[in-house]
CSV table of C-alpha atoms and ligand atoms in Angstrom, one decimal:
chain,number,residue,atom,x,y,z
A,1,UNK,CA,-14.0,12.1,-10.2
A,2,UNK,CA,-11.8,9.9,-12.4
A,3,UNK,CA,-13.1,6.3,-12.5
A,4,UNK,CA,-12.7,4.4,-9.2
A,5,UNK,CA,-9.4,2.5,-9.1
A,6,UNK,CA,-9.4,1.1,-5.7
A,7,UNK,CA,-11.5,-2.0,-6.0
A,8,UNK,CA,-8.4,-3.9,-5.0
A,9,UNK,CA,-5.2,-2.3,-3.8
A,10,UNK,CA,-1.9,-3.1,-2.1
A,11,UNK,CA,-1.5,-1.1,1.1
A,12,UNK,CA,1.2,1.5,1.6
A,13,UNK,CA,3.9,0.0,3.8
A,14,UNK,CA,7.0,1.9,5.0
A,15,UNK,CA,10.1,-0.1,4.3
A,16,UNK,CA,8.3,-2.4,1.9
A,17,UNK,CA,6.3,-0.8,-1.0
A,18,UNK,CA,9.2,1.1,-2.5
A,19,UNK,CA,9.5,1.3,-6.3
A,20,UNK,CA,11.3,-2.0,-6.7
A,21,UNK,CA,8.5,-3.8,-4.7
A,22,UNK,CA,5.9,-2.1,-6.8
A,23,UNK,CA,7.5,-3.0,-10.1
A,24,UNK,CA,7.5,-6.6,-9.0
A,25,UNK,CA,3.9,-6.5,-7.8
A,26,UNK,CA,2.9,-5.0,-11.1
A,27,UNK,CA,4.3,-8.1,-12.9
A,28,UNK,CA,1.8,-10.2,-10.8
A,29,UNK,CA,-1.2,-7.8,-11.0
A,30,UNK,CA,-2.2,-5.6,-13.9
A,31,UNK,CA,-5.2,-4.2,-12.1
A,32,UNK,CA,-4.3,-3.6,-8.4
A,33,UNK,CA,-3.9,0.0,-7.4
A,34,UNK,CA,-0.4,0.3,-5.9
A,35,UNK,CA,0.6,2.7,-3.2
A,36,UNK,CA,3.9,4.3,-2.3
A,37,UNK,CA,5.3,4.2,1.2
A,38,UNK,CA,4.3,7.2,3.3
A,39,UNK,CA,6.3,10.2,2.3
A,40,UNK,CA,6.4,13.5,4.1
A,41,UNK,CA,6.1,16.9,2.3
A,42,UNK,CA,9.4,17.9,3.9
A,43,UNK,CA,11.1,15.0,2.1
A,44,UNK,CA,9.5,15.8,-1.2
A,45,UNK,CA,10.0,19.6,-1.0
A,46,UNK,CA,13.4,19.8,0.8
A,47,UNK,CA,14.9,16.4,0.8
A,48,UNK,CA,17.9,15.2,-1.2
A,49,UNK,CA,16.8,12.9,-4.0
A,50,UNK,CA,13.6,12.5,-5.9
A,51,UNK,CA,11.0,11.1,-3.6
A,52,UNK,CA,8.4,11.0,-6.4
A,53,UNK,CA,10.4,8.9,-8.8
A,54,UNK,CA,8.8,5.7,-10.1
A,55,UNK,CA,8.8,3.6,-13.3
A,56,UNK,CA,5.8,4.1,-15.7
A,57,UNK,CA,5.1,0.4,-15.5
A,58,UNK,CA,4.0,0.8,-11.9
A,59,UNK,CA,0.8,2.6,-12.9
A,60,UNK,CA,-1.9,2.9,-11.6
A,61,UNK,CA,0.0,4.3,-8.7
A,62,UNK,CA,-1.1,6.4,-5.7
A,63,UNK,CA,1.2,8.6,-3.6
A,64,UNK,CA,0.7,8.5,0.2
A,65,UNK,CA,1.6,11.6,2.1
A,66,UNK,CA,2.0,12.0,5.8
A,67,UNK,CA,1.6,15.6,7.0
A,68,UNK,CA,-0.8,18.1,8.4
A,69,UNK,CA,0.0,21.5,6.8
A,70,UNK,CA,-2.5,22.3,4.0
A,71,UNK,CA,0.0,24.4,2.0
A,72,UNK,CA,2.9,21.9,1.8
A,73,UNK,CA,0.5,19.0,1.2
A,74,UNK,CA,-1.2,20.9,-1.6
A,75,UNK,CA,2.1,21.7,-3.3
A,76,UNK,CA,3.0,18.0,-3.1
A,77,UNK,CA,-0.3,17.0,-4.5
A,78,UNK,CA,0.2,19.4,-7.4
A,79,UNK,CA,3.7,17.9,-8.1
A,80,UNK,CA,2.3,14.4,-7.8
A,81,UNK,CA,-0.4,15.0,-10.4
A,82,UNK,CA,2.1,16.6,-12.7
A,83,UNK,CA,4.3,13.5,-12.4
A,84,UNK,CA,1.4,11.3,-13.4
A,85,UNK,CA,0.3,9.8,-10.1
A,86,UNK,CA,-3.3,8.5,-10.2
A,87,UNK,CA,-4.3,9.5,-6.6
A,88,UNK,CA,-2.9,11.2,-3.6
A,89,UNK,CA,-3.7,9.7,-0.2
A,90,UNK,CA,-3.4,11.3,3.2
A,91,UNK,CA,-2.2,9.1,6.1
A,92,UNK,CA,-4.5,9.5,9.1
A,93,UNK,CA,-3.7,6.0,10.5
A,94,UNK,CA,-0.1,5.8,11.5
A,95,UNK,CA,0.3,5.7,15.3
A,96,UNK,CA,4.1,5.8,15.5
A,97,UNK,CA,5.5,8.2,18.1
A,98,UNK,CA,7.7,9.9,15.5
A,99,UNK,CA,4.7,10.6,13.4
A,100,UNK,CA,2.7,11.8,16.4
A,101,UNK,CA,5.5,14.3,17.3
A,102,UNK,CA,5.1,15.7,13.8
A,103,UNK,CA,1.3,16.0,14.5
A,104,UNK,CA,0.2,13.9,11.6
A,105,UNK,CA,-0.9,10.3,11.1
A,106,UNK,CA,-3.5,8.7,13.4
A,107,UNK,CA,-3.5,11.5,15.9
A,108,UNK,CA,-5.2,13.7,13.2
A,109,UNK,CA,-8.4,11.7,13.8
A,110,UNK,CA,-9.0,13.9,16.8
A,111,UNK,CA,-9.0,16.9,14.5
A,112,UNK,CA,-11.4,16.2,11.6
A,113,UNK,CA,-11.5,19.9,10.7
A,114,UNK,CA,-7.8,20.0,10.1
A,115,UNK,CA,-8.0,16.9,8.0
A,116,UNK,CA,-10.8,18.5,6.0
A,117,UNK,CA,-8.6,21.6,5.5
A,118,UNK,CA,-5.7,19.5,4.2
A,119,UNK,CA,-7.9,17.6,1.8
A,120,UNK,CA,-9.6,20.7,0.5
A,121,UNK,CA,-6.3,22.5,0.0
A,122,UNK,CA,-4.9,19.4,-1.9
A,123,UNK,CA,-8.0,18.9,-3.9
A,124,UNK,CA,-8.0,22.6,-5.0
A,125,UNK,CA,-4.8,22.0,-6.8
A,126,UNK,CA,-5.6,18.8,-8.7
A,127,UNK,CA,-8.1,16.8,-10.6
A,128,UNK,CA,-7.0,13.3,-9.4
A,129,UNK,CA,-8.7,12.0,-6.3
A,130,UNK,CA,-7.5,13.0,-2.8
A,131,UNK,CA,-8.2,10.1,-0.5
A,132,UNK,CA,-7.9,9.5,3.2
A,133,UNK,CA,-6.7,6.3,4.9
A,134,UNK,CA,-7.7,6.1,8.5
A,135,UNK,CA,-8.7,3.8,11.4
A,136,UNK,CA,-11.9,3.1,13.3
A,137,UNK,CA,-10.8,5.4,16.0
A,138,UNK,CA,-8.0,6.4,18.4
A,139,UNK,CA,-7.7,5.7,22.1
A,140,UNK,CA,-11.0,6.3,23.9
A,141,UNK,CA,-12.5,7.8,20.8
A,142,UNK,CA,-13.6,4.5,19.3
A,143,UNK,CA,-17.4,4.6,19.0
A,144,UNK,CA,-19.1,4.3,15.7
A,145,UNK,CA,-20.5,7.9,16.0
A,146,UNK,CA,-17.0,9.2,16.4
A,147,UNK,CA,-15.9,7.5,13.1
A,148,UNK,CA,-19.1,8.6,11.3
A,149,UNK,CA,-18.6,12.3,12.5
A,150,UNK,CA,-15.0,12.2,11.3
A,151,UNK,CA,-16.0,10.9,7.8
A,152,UNK,CA,-18.9,13.3,7.6
A,153,UNK,CA,-16.7,16.3,8.4
A,154,UNK,CA,-13.9,15.3,6.0
A,155,UNK,CA,-16.4,14.5,3.3
A,156,UNK,CA,-18.5,17.6,3.7
A,157,UNK,CA,-16.0,20.2,4.6
A,158,UNK,CA,-13.0,18.7,2.8
A,159,UNK,CA,-14.7,17.2,-0.2
A,160,UNK,CA,-13.1,13.8,0.2
A,161,UNK,CA,-15.0,11.1,-1.6
A,162,UNK,CA,-12.9,8.0,-1.0
A,163,UNK,CA,-12.0,6.6,2.4
A,164,UNK,CA,-9.8,3.6,3.2
A,165,UNK,CA,-10.6,2.3,6.7
A,166,UNK,CA,-8.2,0.1,8.5
A,167,UNK,CA,-10.8,-1.8,10.5
A,168,UNK,CA,-9.2,-1.5,14.0
A,169,UNK,CA,-8.6,1.5,16.2
A,170,UNK,CA,-5.1,2.7,17.2
A,171,UNK,CA,-3.7,3.3,20.7
A,172,UNK,CA,-1.6,6.3,20.5
A,173,UNK,CA,0.4,5.5,23.6
A,174,UNK,CA,1.6,2.2,24.9
A,175,UNK,CA,1.5,0.1,21.7
A,176,UNK,CA,4.2,0.0,19.0
A,177,UNK,CA,3.1,0.4,15.3
A,178,UNK,CA,3.4,-3.3,14.9
A,179,UNK,CA,1.3,-4.0,18.0
A,180,UNK,CA,-1.2,-1.5,16.7
A,181,UNK,CA,-1.6,-3.7,13.6
A,182,UNK,CA,-2.3,-6.8,15.7
A,183,UNK,CA,-3.7,-6.1,19.1
A,184,UNK,CA,-6.8,-3.8,18.7
A,185,UNK,CA,-9.5,-6.2,17.4
A,186,UNK,CA,-10.8,-6.0,13.8
A,187,UNK,CA,-14.3,-4.8,13.4
A,188,UNK,CA,-15.5,-5.1,9.8
A,189,UNK,CA,-19.1,-4.4,10.7
A,190,UNK,CA,-18.4,-0.7,11.4
A,191,UNK,CA,-16.8,-0.3,8.0
A,192,UNK,CA,-19.9,-1.9,6.4
A,193,UNK,CA,-22.1,0.4,8.4
A,194,UNK,CA,-20.2,3.4,7.1
A,195,UNK,CA,-20.9,2.3,3.5
A,196,UNK,CA,-24.6,2.0,4.4
A,197,UNK,CA,-24.7,5.4,6.1
A,198,UNK,CA,-22.6,7.2,3.3
A,199,UNK,CA,-23.7,5.4,0.2
A,200,UNK,CA,-22.4,8.3,-2.0
A,201,UNK,CA,-18.8,7.8,-0.7
A,202,UNK,CA,-16.4,5.1,-1.9
A,203,UNK,CA,-15.4,3.0,1.1
A,204,UNK,CA,-12.4,0.7,1.0
A,205,UNK,CA,-11.8,-1.8,3.8
A,206,UNK,CA,-8.4,-2.8,5.1
A,207,UNK,CA,-7.0,-5.0,7.8
A,208,UNK,CA,-6.4,-8.8,8.1
A,209,UNK,CA,-7.6,-9.8,4.6
A,210,UNK,CA,-5.8,-12.9,3.5
A,211,UNK,CA,-7.7,-14.6,0.7
A,212,UNK,CA,-9.6,-14.2,-2.5
A,213,UNK,CA,-12.7,-15.5,-0.8
A,214,UNK,CA,-12.5,-12.9,1.9
A,215,UNK,CA,-12.1,-10.1,-0.7
A,216,UNK,CA,-15.2,-11.3,-2.5
A,217,UNK,CA,-17.2,-11.3,0.7
A,218,UNK,CA,-16.1,-7.7,1.6
A,219,UNK,CA,-16.9,-6.5,-1.9
A,220,UNK,CA,-20.5,-7.5,-1.3
A,221,UNK,CA,-20.6,-4.7,1.4
A,222,UNK,CA,-18.0,-2.1,0.4
A,223,UNK,CA,-16.4,-0.6,-2.8
A,224,UNK,CA,-12.9,-1.8,-2.4
A,225,UNK,CA,-10.4,-4.0,-0.5
A,226,UNK,CA,-6.8,-3.0,0.4
A,227,UNK,CA,-4.4,-5.8,1.3
A,228,UNK,CA,-1.1,-5.2,3.0
A,229,UNK,CA,1.0,-7.9,4.7
A,230,UNK,CA,-0.5,-11.0,3.0
A,231,UNK,CA,0.2,-9.5,-0.5
A,232,UNK,CA,3.8,-8.7,0.5
A,233,UNK,CA,4.6,-12.1,2.0
A,234,UNK,CA,2.6,-14.2,-0.5
A,235,UNK,CA,2.8,-12.1,-3.7
A,236,UNK,CA,1.5,-14.9,-6.0
A,237,UNK,CA,-1.9,-14.2,-4.5
A,238,UNK,CA,-1.9,-10.9,-6.4
A,239,UNK,CA,-2.1,-12.9,-9.7
A,240,UNK,CA,-4.9,-15.0,-8.4
A,241,UNK,CA,-6.8,-11.9,-7.3
A,242,UNK,CA,-6.3,-10.2,-10.6
A,243,UNK,CA,-7.7,-13.2,-12.4
A,244,UNK,CA,-10.7,-13.7,-10.1
A,245,UNK,CA,-11.7,-10.0,-9.7
A,246,UNK,CA,-10.8,-8.5,-13.0
A,247,UNK,CA,-9.9,-10.8,-15.8
A,248,UNK,CA,-10.9,-14.5,-15.7
A,249,UNK,CA,-9.2,-15.0,-19.0
A,250,UNK,CA,-5.8,-13.7,-17.8
A,251,UNK,CA,-3.0,-16.2,-17.8
A,252,UNK,CA,-1.4,-16.5,-14.4
A,253,UNK,CA,2.3,-16.5,-15.0
A,254,UNK,CA,4.3,-19.2,-13.2
A,255,UNK,CA,6.6,-17.7,-10.6
A,256,UNK,CA,9.7,-18.7,-12.6
A,257,UNK,CA,8.4,-16.6,-15.5
A,258,UNK,CA,7.8,-13.6,-13.2
A,259,UNK,CA,11.5,-13.8,-12.1
A,260,UNK,CA,12.7,-14.0,-15.7
A,261,UNK,CA,10.5,-11.0,-16.5
A,262,UNK,CA,12.4,-9.0,-13.9
A,263,UNK,CA,15.8,-9.6,-15.4
A,264,UNK,CA,15.9,-6.6,-17.7
A,265,UNK,CA,14.6,-4.4,-14.8
A,266,UNK,CA,17.3,-5.8,-12.4
A,267,UNK,CA,20.0,-5.1,-15.0
A,268,UNK,CA,18.8,-1.6,-15.6
A,269,UNK,CA,18.6,-0.8,-11.9
A,270,UNK,CA,22.0,-2.2,-11.1
A,271,UNK,CA,23.6,-0.1,-13.9
A,272,UNK,CA,22.0,3.0,-12.5
A,273,UNK,CA,22.6,3.0,-8.7
A,274,UNK,CA,21.0,0.3,-6.6
A,275,UNK,CA,22.3,-2.8,-4.9
A,276,UNK,CA,20.7,-6.1,-5.8
A,277,UNK,CA,19.5,-6.6,-2.3
A,278,UNK,CA,17.1,-3.6,-2.6
A,279,UNK,CA,15.3,-5.6,-5.2
A,280,UNK,CA,15.7,-9.2,-4.1
A,281,UNK,CA,14.5,-8.5,-0.5
A,282,UNK,CA,11.0,-8.1,-2.0
A,283,UNK,CA,11.1,-11.4,-3.9
A,284,UNK,CA,11.6,-13.7,-0.9
A,285,UNK,CA,8.0,-14.8,-0.7
A,286,UNK,CA,7.5,-15.5,-4.4
A,287,UNK,CA,7.6,-19.3,-4.0
A,288,UNK,CA,5.7,-19.3,-0.7
A,289,UNK,CA,4.4,-22.9,0.0
A,290,UNK,CA,6.0,-24.3,-3.2
A,291,UNK,CA,8.8,-26.8,-3.3
A,292,UNK,CA,12.1,-25.0,-3.3
A,293,UNK,CA,10.8,-22.0,-1.4
A,294,UNK,CA,13.4,-22.3,1.4
A,295,UNK,CA,16.3,-22.7,-1.0
A,296,UNK,CA,15.1,-19.6,-2.9
A,297,UNK,CA,14.8,-17.5,0.3
A,298,UNK,CA,18.0,-18.7,1.7
A,299,UNK,CA,20.1,-18.2,-1.4
A,300,UNK,CA,18.8,-14.7,-2.1
A,301,UNK,CA,19.3,-13.7,1.6
A,302,UNK,CA,22.8,-15.1,1.8
A,303,UNK,CA,24.1,-13.9,-1.6
A,304,UNK,CA,21.8,-11.0,-2.6
A,305,UNK,CA,23.4,-8.4,-0.2
A,306,UNK,CA,27.0,-8.9,-1.2
A,307,UNK,CA,28.3,-5.6,-2.6
A,308,UNK,CA,29.1,-7.2,-6.0
A,309,UNK,CA,26.0,-9.2,-6.2
A,310,UNK,CA,24.5,-9.1,-9.7
A,311,UNK,CA,21.8,-10.8,-11.8
A,312,UNK,CA,23.6,-14.1,-11.7
A,313,UNK,CA,22.6,-14.5,-8.0
A,314,UNK,CA,18.9,-14.4,-9.0
A,315,UNK,CA,19.6,-16.8,-11.9
A,316,UNK,CA,21.3,-19.2,-9.5
A,317,UNK,CA,18.5,-19.0,-6.9
A,318,UNK,CA,16.0,-19.8,-9.7
A,319,UNK,CA,18.1,-22.8,-10.8
A,320,UNK,CA,18.0,-24.1,-7.2
A,321,UNK,CA,14.2,-23.8,-7.1
A,322,UNK,CA,13.8,-25.4,-10.5
A,323,UNK,CA,15.9,-28.3,-9.4
A,324,UNK,CA,13.5,-28.8,-6.4
A,325,UNK,CA,10.3,-28.6,-8.5
B,1,FMN,C1,5.8,-2.9,7.5
B,1,FMN,C2,4.5,-2.0,7.5
B,1,FMN,C3,4.6,-0.7,7.1
B,1,FMN,C4,3.4,0.1,7.0
B,1,FMN,N1,3.5,1.4,6.6
B,1,FMN,C5,2.4,2.1,6.4
B,1,FMN,C6,2.4,3.4,5.8
B,1,FMN,O1,3.5,3.9,5.4
B,1,FMN,N2,1.3,4.1,5.6
B,1,FMN,C7,0.1,3.5,6.0
B,1,FMN,O2,-1.0,4.1,5.8
B,1,FMN,N3,0.0,2.3,6.5
B,1,FMN,C8,1.1,1.6,6.7
B,1,FMN,N4,1.0,0.3,7.2
B,1,FMN,C9,-0.3,-0.2,7.5
B,1,FMN,C10,-0.9,-0.9,6.3
B,1,FMN,O3,-1.1,0.0,5.2
B,1,FMN,C11,-2.2,-1.6,6.6
B,1,FMN,O4,-3.1,-0.6,7.0
B,1,FMN,C12,-2.1,-2.7,7.7
B,1,FMN,O5,-0.9,-3.5,7.6
B,1,FMN,C13,-3.3,-3.5,7.8
B,1,FMN,O6,-3.5,-4.2,6.6
B,1,FMN,P1,-3.1,-5.8,6.5
B,1,FMN,O7,-3.7,-6.5,7.6
B,1,FMN,O8,-3.7,-6.2,5.1
B,1,FMN,O9,-1.6,-5.8,6.5
B,1,FMN,C14,2.2,-0.5,7.3
B,1,FMN,C15,2.1,-1.8,7.6
B,1,FMN,C16,3.2,-2.6,7.7
B,1,FMN,C17,3.1,-4.1,8.0
């Protein structure tokens, strides 16, 4: 296996961790492993547009796939490796009804053998790691032995060596995806137990992590921590994590400098295709809990989505923050 990249990562989040978001996150963190949103093999193999496109600056970058057919998943993994992705991850945690209708995501936890077949097919095509992101369990299948059996099968029959565990179960009926990220209780102890029972596997913990201190505590028990919502809504935390976990001598850029570092990227993207809003929507939390944060958010929200909006909107928003600081 290539060296383990997942000591700290930013979670895959549909509608959030697109390429613009990842480019921005990379300015704050040199070391975090970044994940794409979940993409289906159908989109990659038959969709219009290039669903594997990214900027080289985003590396190290992992592609997350949502699917359950070994052949198409394997072909996508092959293309991903060819395009330079550092890892391919299989989503076995999403409980949405659309995903269940497609027979992938969290419902696959009930069929460990199928997950193992998918991982094996993908791994047979590539040298980069094929990883699995899953939950503690689904519906009534939420005992520790159920989780341990799942991991055992996918590791032994599928050859998977890295598991990311969202430390709560999912209810497949009755809860929305959002509720499924909040209502089932977190149980970190089961993830710690997995690491003790499978010391040869890399175990990454996910769910509800909000601070550098919490990350350090988890890292005493498991190999990696994945952070989702907190990293998105409070992105400056990424720089703090980078410094604490990876590089104590790293200079933490002030948020104003991060915005300025984005200028060339924004200009490039606007020339190519995108609207400003597709970039600025990810920046709203940058001044979280700092003076001027509201002005920043409000100005970008009100002016960033106009069809003619250009870099001057970001410059003006920054000037408003600077005046408040
Ligand atoms: C808006 C949103 C979209 C998400 N999309 C995905 C996804 O595409 N694939 C996935 O595996 N998990 C997805 N998740 C779940 C996160 O990856 C993560 O497991 C979850 O948010 C718990 O981590 P956190 O408490 O640090 O946010 C999503 C979460 C959010 C908030």
